Amino acid sequence: MTTPLGERLRGVVGAKNVLDRPVQLQTYEYDAYLERAMPRAVVFVETTAQVSAVLGILAEERVPFVPRGCGTNLSGGSLALDGAVVLEMGRMNKVLDIDIPNQRMTVQVGIFNLDISTILSPLGYYYAPDPASQKACSLGGNIAENAGGPHCFKYGVTSNHVLGLEVVLAGGETVWLGGKDADVLGLDLTGAFVGSEGTLGIATTAILRILRKPEAVKTLLAVCDSLEDGGNVVSAIVAAGLVPATLEMVDNKTINAIEDSMACGFPRDAAAVLLIELDGLRDGMEEMAEAITAICKASGVREVRIAKDEEERQALWRGRKGAFGALSRLAPNYMVADGTVPRTKLPEALRRVADIGRRYDLPIASVFHAGDGNLHPLLLFDSRDPADREKVMAAGMEVLKVCADLGGTVSGEHGIGIEKLDALPLVFTDDDLRAQGFVKEAFDPRGWANPGKALRAGGHAAGTAPADGGAQAVAGAPSDDHVEVTAGV
Amino acid sequence: MSSTTEIRGLAPRDELRPAGEADLSDILAKANADGDVCYLAGGLTKQDWGAAPAHLDLLVRTGALSGCTDVDPDNLTLSAMAGTTVAEARAQAEAVGRILPIDPGQPGEATIGGVVAAGDNGPRAAGYGGLRDVVLGVRALLADGSAVKFGGRTMKNVTGYDMTKLFVGSFGALGAITEVTFRLLPRYDSQALLILPLASLDDAKRVTAGVLGSYLQPLALEVVSADALPGGDAAGAGPAGAPVLLAGFGGHRAAVDRSVREVTETVPGAAPRVLHEEEASAMYGHLADGAAASGGTLALRASVPISRTIDVLAAAQTYAAANGLTLGYRAGAARGRVDLTLRGEGTNAAAGADGGAARFGACPAHLRAQAVDMGGSLFVTGGAALLPEGYDAWGDAGGAVAIMRRIKERFDPNGILAPGRFVGGI
């Protein structure tokens, strides 16, 4: 059975490109977070003009929307709340322009993150942000979440590498933010859009900064007998004036899960390993590797291995990037607490996270971006057990509180989504959140774009109801803009 | 009371110097209630940039909001109050063996708040990244005096919208910045700055394209007119009017040495000079400062995709030659930032009236059209007196300007934060 809305959408994208039967919609009911929500319809779009036409219709029909890439979101950001229509962006995956002299690439946002660098590789270039899920996540999702990755320590996050965006606003207006030049005229709207979790509009095309592949790369694996030793190495490397491209740490539980699933060469008896990569000109690299080895030894590191060839290097990275997947061997579910602390507070944060695990009797495996102070303790549990689920939610919130207390923040790279709405008051006052609401209102005054995410509509005063998918109007919007939710339409 | 400082010919009713953040908050809250237009100012080094405010009641000086509030060498962060001079913050970072990776002009007067608000990226932004990349957090007061903070002391932060990006380069349109947290860099093992006279702009285009396409990672890659160098260095330049390349590198000594060697080899027969360490730092300072402002000089800043940097210089050279003006320039070829100065031979401000209108008046729009064609933009950074009434200081920001206006309306509903000063009249 189809609906008038479905018919209108089919008129834009063709009969086969709209899903609106419950059985079809079930695939789009979830992302990599723990909740579920049924979208009203899913529309496959291929061009910016189609996105514009679809958003125009949705505005007339007073229906909210959610752009969706590959659904790898860990905070529920791609769930369709309030009976929203999902715009499936995966077919917008074309490369529009590779501009080597300007070190820019223009692509549609449905492209896989890893494909960008694969396409650039023969030209001697790459795109720096490399989230661990890069094989399975799209650029659009990276933009929505301001994704990070191991190489952030030296090269920065997605927002440092996205310089222009073609954006379709709620209602269908298309506008370009930023461009190919580094210093754009006026307010940095590109910067504000990246990381806005789809709540300001839908980016369809992006202009990326691309970098020359380094002449030389050297990857070291420091095998540590304690997490503290690893933390000390990170501090000592920074103090010595060295800027490795990555400083990644993996704990013992994760090492063993990785080795069980793919045998990457991590020593099973190590308390932790630290993956250190240097890149740049080959001149001086040998000496820098020696200096790092000496620092490691002085910090009590048991052993330092240097990847002898590209194959060994790739194996180490395969292990690191496959860590989350490997951990699914240990428990049916995990929750990643993506808090970030000033890197000097890392050892204390790790101690307190371990305490939380003991108190709640929850196994915790840790993988983290040590150079950035970005923790990823994975709280292992079984979501079929309601008591377990409740416990993990409470423990996760305590981890975020620890991060906030240590001068850090509650999300380093996975976003707020619906998961961390309740954690926002840990780091923001009502005034801070009100100012963020100004930006939302300027882009999306009626609150049609990805409702219920990132920022709670109507303010964040203590005691507000949790995001439950209920219809909510954005502060300042007329009340008749409430969305009627009709499940299944 | 003694007379107040004028801003672009506008005399404020009063000049206020808040003692601290609370005081500044009270001033804003009252101004917001009374509808008094405030102009926030640090060292007043950027007041000629962009458009003049439409109206002015209160000049608010941030000098007393001064000092570094947190310097954490191991975390590689530094937080400083808005009124702290760049030189002071830089010294604090250097005292703990770190680099504050910002590079604006007039660091002795320019303040942290002013530099961040103006988005002034200098020569070393090629290697440091721009202010949008190195500012990790901002605290600010909104128009109604309420205090807000965004970002923080961590490299990664996706908690809430990235509001720090909106405040960087916002020219005070959204609020009064009170404190900024920067990412720091470890000190370089070694640094060198190569100075290489070139034969022509064509040569500059060839050499810079070669560096940009290579494995080298320049800290700065400036193409400047000889008059942009301190007196002694200008003597060593090539033919009159020919450009000089300054290529800076920092890092491991072996990598720096190779970088300098490789660039030098692209210009056979040139007479290179290489500055090291403090000498190099001093030269960067000179480059960032630019020529001392004088009444008869029109100053412009363009931003274009990097491969077009030298094309902007060529366009400016053509315009200058056709209009009997002398061109000076400093162009960051690895960032696409171009600073131009144009002056009439032997003229001063008095040459304004007719001659000025004819020779200077059309210049911003003419060169802007070319920068826009190249995919960039251009704004006026000095010499407003030489331009006709109603000139456009910023240019058109396209469809995005409607969103910028709506943001401004939300943040500053009563229009007390120097409306008219920024792009699109906001």
mmCIF file of N, CA and C in Angstrom, chain A residues 161-250:
data_model
loop_
_atom_site.group_PDB
_atom_site.id
_atom_site.type_symbol
_atom_site.label_atom_id
_atom_site.label_comp_id
_atom_site.label_asym_id
_atom_site.label_seq_id
_atom_site.Cartn_x
_atom_site.Cartn_y
_atom_site.Cartn_z
ATOM 1 N N HIS A 161 39.676 19.390 7.191
ATOM 2 C CA HIS A 161 39.920 18.920 5.828
ATOM 3 C C HIS A 161 38.732 19.103 4.891
ATOM 4 N N VAL A 162 37.641 19.640 5.415
ATOM 5 C CA VAL A 162 36.480 19.956 4.570
ATOM 6 C C VAL A 162 36.405 21.471 4.459
ATOM 7 N N LEU A 163 36.552 21.976 3.224
ATOM 8 C CA LEU A 163 36.642 23.422 3.048
ATOM 9 C C LEU A 163 35.406 24.004 2.379
ATOM 10 N N GLY A 164 34.629 23.174 1.756
ATOM 11 C CA GLY A 164 33.416 23.682 1.119
ATOM 12 C C GLY A 164 32.350 22.618 1.109
ATOM 13 N N LEU A 165 31.091 23.051 1.146
ATOM 14 C CA LEU A 165 29.971 22.112 1.165
ATOM 15 C C LEU A 165 28.817 22.663 0.343
ATOM 16 N N GLU A 166 28.245 21.797 -0.470
ATOM 17 C CA GLU A 166 26.971 22.128 -1.080
ATOM 18 C C GLU A 166 25.906 21.544 -0.159
ATOM 19 N N VAL A 167 25.013 22.389 0.300
ATOM 20 C CA VAL A 167 24.065 21.996 1.334
ATOM 21 C C VAL A 167 22.646 22.265 0.854
ATOM 22 N N VAL A 168 21.759 21.326 1.103
ATOM 23 C CA VAL A 168 20.336 21.565 0.859
ATOM 24 C C VAL A 168 19.670 21.781 2.214
ATOM 25 N N LEU A 169 19.011 22.931 2.342
ATOM 26 C CA LEU A 169 18.361 23.263 3.606
ATOM 27 C C LEU A 169 16.942 22.688 3.619
ATOM 28 N N ALA A 170 16.390 22.564 4.813
ATOM 29 C CA ALA A 170 14.992 22.150 4.934
ATOM 30 C C ALA A 170 14.153 23.108 4.087
ATOM 31 N N GLY A 171 13.263 22.566 3.294
ATOM 32 C CA GLY A 171 12.491 23.413 2.377
ATOM 33 C C GLY A 171 13.004 23.300 0.957
ATOM 34 N N GLY A 172 14.291 22.889 0.819
ATOM 35 C CA GLY A 172 14.803 22.590 -0.513
ATOM 36 C C GLY A 172 15.785 23.593 -1.093
ATOM 37 N N GLU A 173 16.023 24.699 -0.394
ATOM 38 C CA GLU A 173 16.986 25.678 -0.922
ATOM 39 C C GLU A 173 18.400 25.083 -0.911
ATOM 40 N N THR A 174 19.123 25.266 -2.027
ATOM 41 C CA THR A 174 20.496 24.759 -2.114
ATOM 42 C C THR A 174 21.467 25.931 -1.991
ATOM 43 N N VAL A 175 22.483 25.755 -1.162
ATOM 44 C CA VAL A 175 23.439 26.846 -0.951
ATOM 45 C C VAL A 175 24.844 26.265 -0.807
ATOM 46 N N TRP A 176 25.832 26.982 -1.352
ATOM 47 C CA TRP A 176 27.235 26.593 -1.171
ATOM 48 C C TRP A 176 27.819 27.311 0.031
ATOM 49 N N LEU A 177 28.472 26.567 0.894
ATOM 50 C CA LEU A 177 29.220 27.142 2.016
ATOM 51 C C LEU A 177 30.697 26.924 1.718
ATOM 52 N N GLY A 178 31.517 27.943 1.971
ATOM 53 C CA GLY A 178 32.953 27.777 1.755
ATOM 54 C C GLY A 178 33.290 27.564 0.296
ATOM 55 N N GLY A 179 34.474 27.034 0.030
ATOM 56 C CA GLY A 179 34.911 26.841 -1.342
ATOM 57 C C GLY A 179 36.278 26.214 -1.379
ATOM 58 N N LYS A 180 36.974 26.430 -2.492
ATOM 59 C CA LYS A 180 38.298 25.820 -2.645
ATOM 60 C C LYS A 180 39.394 26.598 -1.924
ATOM 61 N N ASP A 181 39.123 27.859 -1.624
ATOM 62 C CA ASP A 181 40.168 28.635 -0.951
ATOM 63 C C ASP A 181 40.106 28.407 0.559
ATOM 64 N N ALA A 182 41.238 28.634 1.214
ATOM 65 C CA ALA A 182 41.360 28.274 2.631
ATOM 66 C C ALA A 182 40.658 29.271 3.546
ATOM 67 N N ASP A 183 40.646 30.539 3.173
ATOM 68 C CA ASP A 183 40.074 31.570 4.042
ATOM 69 C C ASP A 183 38.843 32.160 3.370
ATOM 70 N N VAL A 184 37.684 31.657 3.734
ATOM 71 C CA VAL A 184 36.482 32.092 3.030
ATOM 72 C C VAL A 184 35.946 33.402 3.590
ATOM 73 N N LEU A 185 35.113 34.028 2.783
ATOM 74 C CA LEU A 185 34.539 35.319 3.130
ATOM 75 C C LEU A 185 33.361 35.135 4.087
ATOM 76 N N GLY A 186 33.366 35.868 5.169
ATOM 77 C CA GLY A 186 32.222 35.835 6.078
ATOM 78 C C GLY A 186 32.345 34.770 7.150
ATOM 79 N N LEU A 187 31.233 34.516 7.837
ATOM 80 C CA LEU A 187 31.247 33.517 8.903
ATOM 81 C C LEU A 187 31.602 32.142 8.335
ATOM 82 N N ASP A 188 32.313 31.357 9.138
ATOM 83 C CA ASP A 188 32.769 30.035 8.699
ATOM 84 C C ASP A 188 31.621 29.034 8.851
ATOM 85 N N LEU A 189 30.677 29.092 7.927
ATOM 86 C CA LEU A 189 29.505 28.223 8.020
ATOM 87 C C LEU A 189 29.871 26.766 7.749
ATOM 88 N N THR A 190 30.881 26.557 6.914
ATOM 89 C CA THR A 190 31.346 25.185 6.678
ATOM 90 C C THR A 190 31.790 24.580 8.006
ATOM 91 N N GLY A 191 32.550 25.361 8.763
ATOM 92 C CA GLY A 191 33.036 24.894 10.061
ATOM 93 C C GLY A 191 31.897 24.592 11.019
ATOM 94 N N ALA A 192 30.841 25.409 10.972
ATOM 95 C CA ALA A 192 29.703 25.178 11.865
ATOM 96 C C ALA A 192 28.896 23.965 11.415
ATOM 97 N N PHE A 193 28.850 23.723 10.109
ATOM 98 C CA PHE A 193 28.036 22.621 9.575
ATOM 99 C C PHE A 193 28.667 21.259 9.872
ATOM 100 N N VAL A 194 30.002 21.200 9.730
ATOM 101 C CA VAL A 194 30.685 19.926 9.995
ATOM 102 C C VAL A 194 30.521 19.593 11.487
ATOM 103 N N GLY A 195 30.033 18.399 11.758
ATOM 104 C CA GLY A 195 29.798 18.015 13.146
ATOM 105 C C GLY A 195 28.403 18.343 13.643
ATOM 106 N N SER A 196 27.522 18.830 12.768
ATOM 107 C CA SER A 196 26.180 19.220 13.226
ATOM 108 C C SER A 196 25.198 18.056 13.137
ATOM 109 N N GLU A 197 25.685 16.856 12.802
ATOM 110 C CA GLU A 197 24.903 15.624 12.901
ATOM 111 C C GLU A 197 23.626 15.649 12.059
ATOM 112 N N GLY A 198 23.688 16.310 10.930
ATOM 113 C CA GLY A 198 22.519 16.313 10.042
ATOM 114 C C GLY A 198 21.377 17.181 10.529
ATOM 115 N N THR A 199 21.632 17.996 11.542
ATOM 116 C CA THR A 199 20.539 18.793 12.112
ATOM 117 C C THR A 199 20.417 20.174 11.488
ATOM 118 N N LEU A 200 21.306 20.518 10.562
ATOM 119 C CA LEU A 200 21.228 21.846 9.934
ATOM 120 C C LEU A 200 20.786 21.753 8.470
ATOM 121 N N GLY A 201 20.792 20.567 7.907
ATOM 122 C CA GLY A 201 20.475 20.401 6.496
ATOM 123 C C GLY A 201 21.219 19.179 5.984
ATOM 124 N N ILE A 202 21.192 18.983 4.675
ATOM 125 C CA ILE A 202 21.868 17.820 4.101
ATOM 126 C C ILE A 202 23.001 18.280 3.188
ATOM 127 N N ALA A 203 24.224 17.909 3.523
ATOM 128 C CA ALA A 203 25.345 18.173 2.626
ATOM 129 C C ALA A 203 25.303 17.134 1.510
ATOM 130 N N THR A 204 25.447 17.585 0.276
ATOM 131 C CA THR A 204 25.408 16.649 -0.858
ATOM 132 C C THR A 204 26.764 16.533 -1.549
ATOM 133 N N THR A 205 27.535 17.608 -1.517
ATOM 134 C CA THR A 205 28.828 17.639 -2.194
ATOM 135 C C THR A 205 29.828 18.322 -1.266
ATOM 136 N N ALA A 206 31.063 17.831 -1.280
ATOM 137 C CA ALA A 206 32.069 18.414 -0.392
ATOM 138 C C ALA A 206 33.362 18.689 -1.149
ATOM 139 N N ILE A 207 33.995 19.791 -0.791
ATOM 140 C CA ILE A 207 35.336 20.096 -1.299
ATOM 141 C C ILE A 207 36.330 19.741 -0.188
ATOM 142 N N LEU A 208 37.220 18.808 -0.495
ATOM 143 C CA LEU A 208 38.160 18.294 0.505
ATOM 144 C C LEU A 208 39.580 18.783 0.244
ATOM 145 N N ARG A 209 40.295 18.986 1.333
ATOM 146 C CA ARG A 209 41.739 19.195 1.235
ATOM 147 C C ARG A 209 42.369 17.813 1.041
ATOM 148 N N ILE A 210 43.221 17.677 0.043
ATOM 149 C CA ILE A 210 43.926 16.409 -0.115
ATOM 150 C C ILE A 210 45.412 16.661 0.077
ATOM 151 N N LEU A 211 46.101 15.662 0.605
ATOM 152 C CA LEU A 211 47.519 15.834 0.958
ATOM 153 C C LEU A 211 48.383 14.910 0.121
ATOM 154 N N ARG A 212 49.577 15.388 -0.151
ATOM 155 C CA ARG A 212 50.579 14.564 -0.811
ATOM 156 C C ARG A 212 50.915 13.410 0.126
ATOM 157 N N LYS A 213 50.953 12.192 -0.436
ATOM 158 C CA LYS A 213 51.331 11.060 0.407
ATOM 159 C C LYS A 213 52.755 11.268 0.898
ATOM 160 N N PRO A 214 53.026 10.939 2.150
ATOM 161 C CA PRO A 214 54.381 11.178 2.654
ATOM 162 C C PRO A 214 55.396 10.315 1.901
ATOM 163 N N GLU A 215 56.599 10.856 1.829
ATOM 164 C CA GLU A 215 57.665 10.132 1.151
ATOM 165 C C GLU A 215 58.021 8.849 1.903
ATOM 166 N N ALA A 216 57.978 8.946 3.214
ATOM 167 C CA ALA A 216 58.368 7.788 4.024
ATOM 168 C C ALA A 216 57.442 7.652 5.224
ATOM 169 N N VAL A 217 57.234 6.409 5.627
ATOM 170 C CA VAL A 217 56.416 6.109 6.800
ATOM 171 C C VAL A 217 57.147 5.064 7.615
ATOM 172 N N LYS A 218 57.127 5.218 8.924
ATOM 173 C CA LYS A 218 57.754 4.219 9.791
ATOM 174 C C LYS A 218 56.802 3.917 10.939
ATOM 175 N N THR A 219 56.514 2.647 11.139
ATOM 176 C CA THR A 219 55.537 2.274 12.158
ATOM 177 C C THR A 219 56.214 1.467 13.251
ATOM 178 N N LEU A 220 56.014 1.921 14.492
ATOM 179 C CA LEU A 220 56.634 1.250 15.635
ATOM 180 C C LEU A 220 55.545 0.711 16.545
ATOM 181 N N LEU A 221 55.821 -0.415 17.146
ATOM 182 C CA LEU A 221 54.900 -1.002 18.113
ATOM 183 C C LEU A 221 55.623 -1.087 19.447
ATOM 184 N N ALA A 222 55.157 -0.306 20.425
ATOM 185 C CA ALA A 222 55.761 -0.358 21.755
ATOM 186 C C ALA A 222 54.942 -1.300 22.615
ATOM 187 N N VAL A 223 55.603 -2.318 23.149
ATOM 188 C CA VAL A 223 54.920 -3.327 23.953
ATOM 189 C C VAL A 223 55.080 -2.956 25.428
ATOM 190 N N CYS A 224 53.973 -2.689 26.107
ATOM 191 C CA CYS A 224 54.030 -2.142 27.460
ATOM 192 C C CYS A 224 53.542 -3.152 28.489
ATOM 193 N N ASP A 225 54.162 -3.098 29.683
ATOM 194 C CA ASP A 225 53.723 -3.968 30.776
ATOM 195 C C ASP A 225 52.651 -3.316 31.624
ATOM 196 N N SER A 226 52.388 -2.042 31.374
ATOM 197 C CA SER A 226 51.267 -1.399 32.069
ATOM 198 C C SER A 226 50.740 -0.263 31.192
ATOM 199 N N LEU A 227 49.469 0.094 31.413
ATOM 200 C CA LEU A 227 48.889 1.221 30.677
ATOM 201 C C LEU A 227 49.616 2.524 31.020
ATOM 202 N N GLU A 228 50.063 2.612 32.286
ATOM 203 C CA GLU A 228 50.765 3.832 32.714
ATOM 204 C C GLU A 228 52.032 4.046 31.879
ATOM 205 N N ASP A 229 52.782 2.947 31.646
ATOM 206 C CA ASP A 229 54.002 3.075 30.840
ATOM 207 C C ASP A 229 53.663 3.678 29.479
ATOM 208 N N GLY A 230 52.575 3.185 28.894
ATOM 209 C CA GLY A 230 52.161 3.708 27.599
ATOM 210 C C GLY A 230 51.856 5.194 27.673
ATOM 211 N N GLY A 231 51.128 5.581 28.716
ATOM 212 C CA GLY A 231 50.792 6.995 28.894
ATOM 213 C C GLY A 231 52.036 7.855 29.053
ATOM 214 N N ASN A 232 53.026 7.321 29.791
ATOM 215 C CA ASN A 232 54.268 8.078 29.987
ATOM 216 C C ASN A 232 55.033 8.253 28.682
ATOM 217 N N VAL A 233 54.990 7.232 27.841
ATOM 218 C CA VAL A 233 55.672 7.334 26.544
ATOM 219 C C VAL A 233 55.064 8.471 25.722
ATOM 220 N N VAL A 234 53.731 8.535 25.727
ATOM 221 C CA VAL A 234 53.053 9.586 24.956
ATOM 222 C C VAL A 234 53.526 10.968 25.418
ATOM 223 N N SER A 235 53.535 11.166 26.742
ATOM 224 C CA SER A 235 53.967 12.465 27.261
ATOM 225 C C SER A 235 55.419 12.752 26.908
ATOM 226 N N ALA A 236 56.262 11.735 27.015
ATOM 227 C CA ALA A 236 57.694 11.940 26.759
ATOM 228 C C ALA A 236 57.956 12.252 25.281
ATOM 229 N N ILE A 237 57.198 11.642 24.390
ATOM 230 C CA ILE A 237 57.378 11.908 22.956
ATOM 231 C C ILE A 237 57.032 13.365 22.655
ATOM 232 N N VAL A 238 55.912 13.809 23.218
ATOM 233 C CA VAL A 238 55.501 15.199 23.018
ATOM 234 C C VAL A 238 56.549 16.147 23.599
ATOM 235 N N ALA A 239 57.021 15.813 24.809
ATOM 236 C CA ALA A 239 57.987 16.691 25.463
ATOM 237 C C ALA A 239 59.285 16.779 24.659
ATOM 238 N N ALA A 240 59.616 15.707 23.919
ATOM 239 C CA ALA A 240 60.853 15.704 23.134
ATOM 240 C C ALA A 240 60.687 16.457 21.809
ATOM 241 N N GLY A 241 59.499 16.996 21.563
ATOM 242 C CA GLY A 241 59.310 17.791 20.357
ATOM 243 C C GLY A 241 59.025 16.960 19.122
ATOM 244 N N LEU A 242 58.651 15.721 19.314
ATOM 245 C CA LEU A 242 58.342 14.877 18.159
ATOM 246 C C LEU A 242 56.840 14.894 17.904
ATOM 247 N N VAL A 243 56.449 14.893 16.634
ATOM 248 C CA VAL A 243 55.027 14.866 16.284
ATOM 249 C C VAL A 243 54.764 13.663 15.381
ATOM 250 N N PRO A 244 54.563 12.488 15.994
ATOM 251 C CA PRO A 244 54.214 11.336 15.164
ATOM 252 C C PRO A 244 52.842 11.562 14.514
ATOM 253 N N ALA A 245 52.576 10.807 13.458
ATOM 254 C CA ALA A 245 51.268 10.916 12.813
ATOM 255 C C ALA A 245 50.197 10.258 13.666
ATOM 256 N N THR A 246 50.570 9.194 14.402
ATOM 257 C CA THR A 246 49.596 8.535 15.272
ATOM 258 C C THR A 246 50.237 8.142 16.595
ATOM 259 N N LEU A 247 49.405 8.063 17.623
ATOM 260 C CA LEU A 247 49.795 7.528 18.932
ATOM 261 C C LEU A 247 48.575 6.773 19.452
ATOM 262 N N GLU A 248 48.467 5.503 19.095
ATOM 263 C CA GLU A 248 47.271 4.712 19.383
ATOM 264 C C GLU A 248 47.573 3.637 20.413
ATOM 265 N N MET A 249 46.677 3.463 21.360
ATOM 266 C CA MET A 249 46.907 2.436 22.371
ATOM 267 C C MET A 249 45.774 1.398 22.360
ATOM 268 N N VAL A 250 46.146 0.140 22.595
ATOM 269 C CA VAL A 250 45.200 -0.969 22.627
ATOM 270 C C VAL A 250 45.507 -1.767 23.885
#
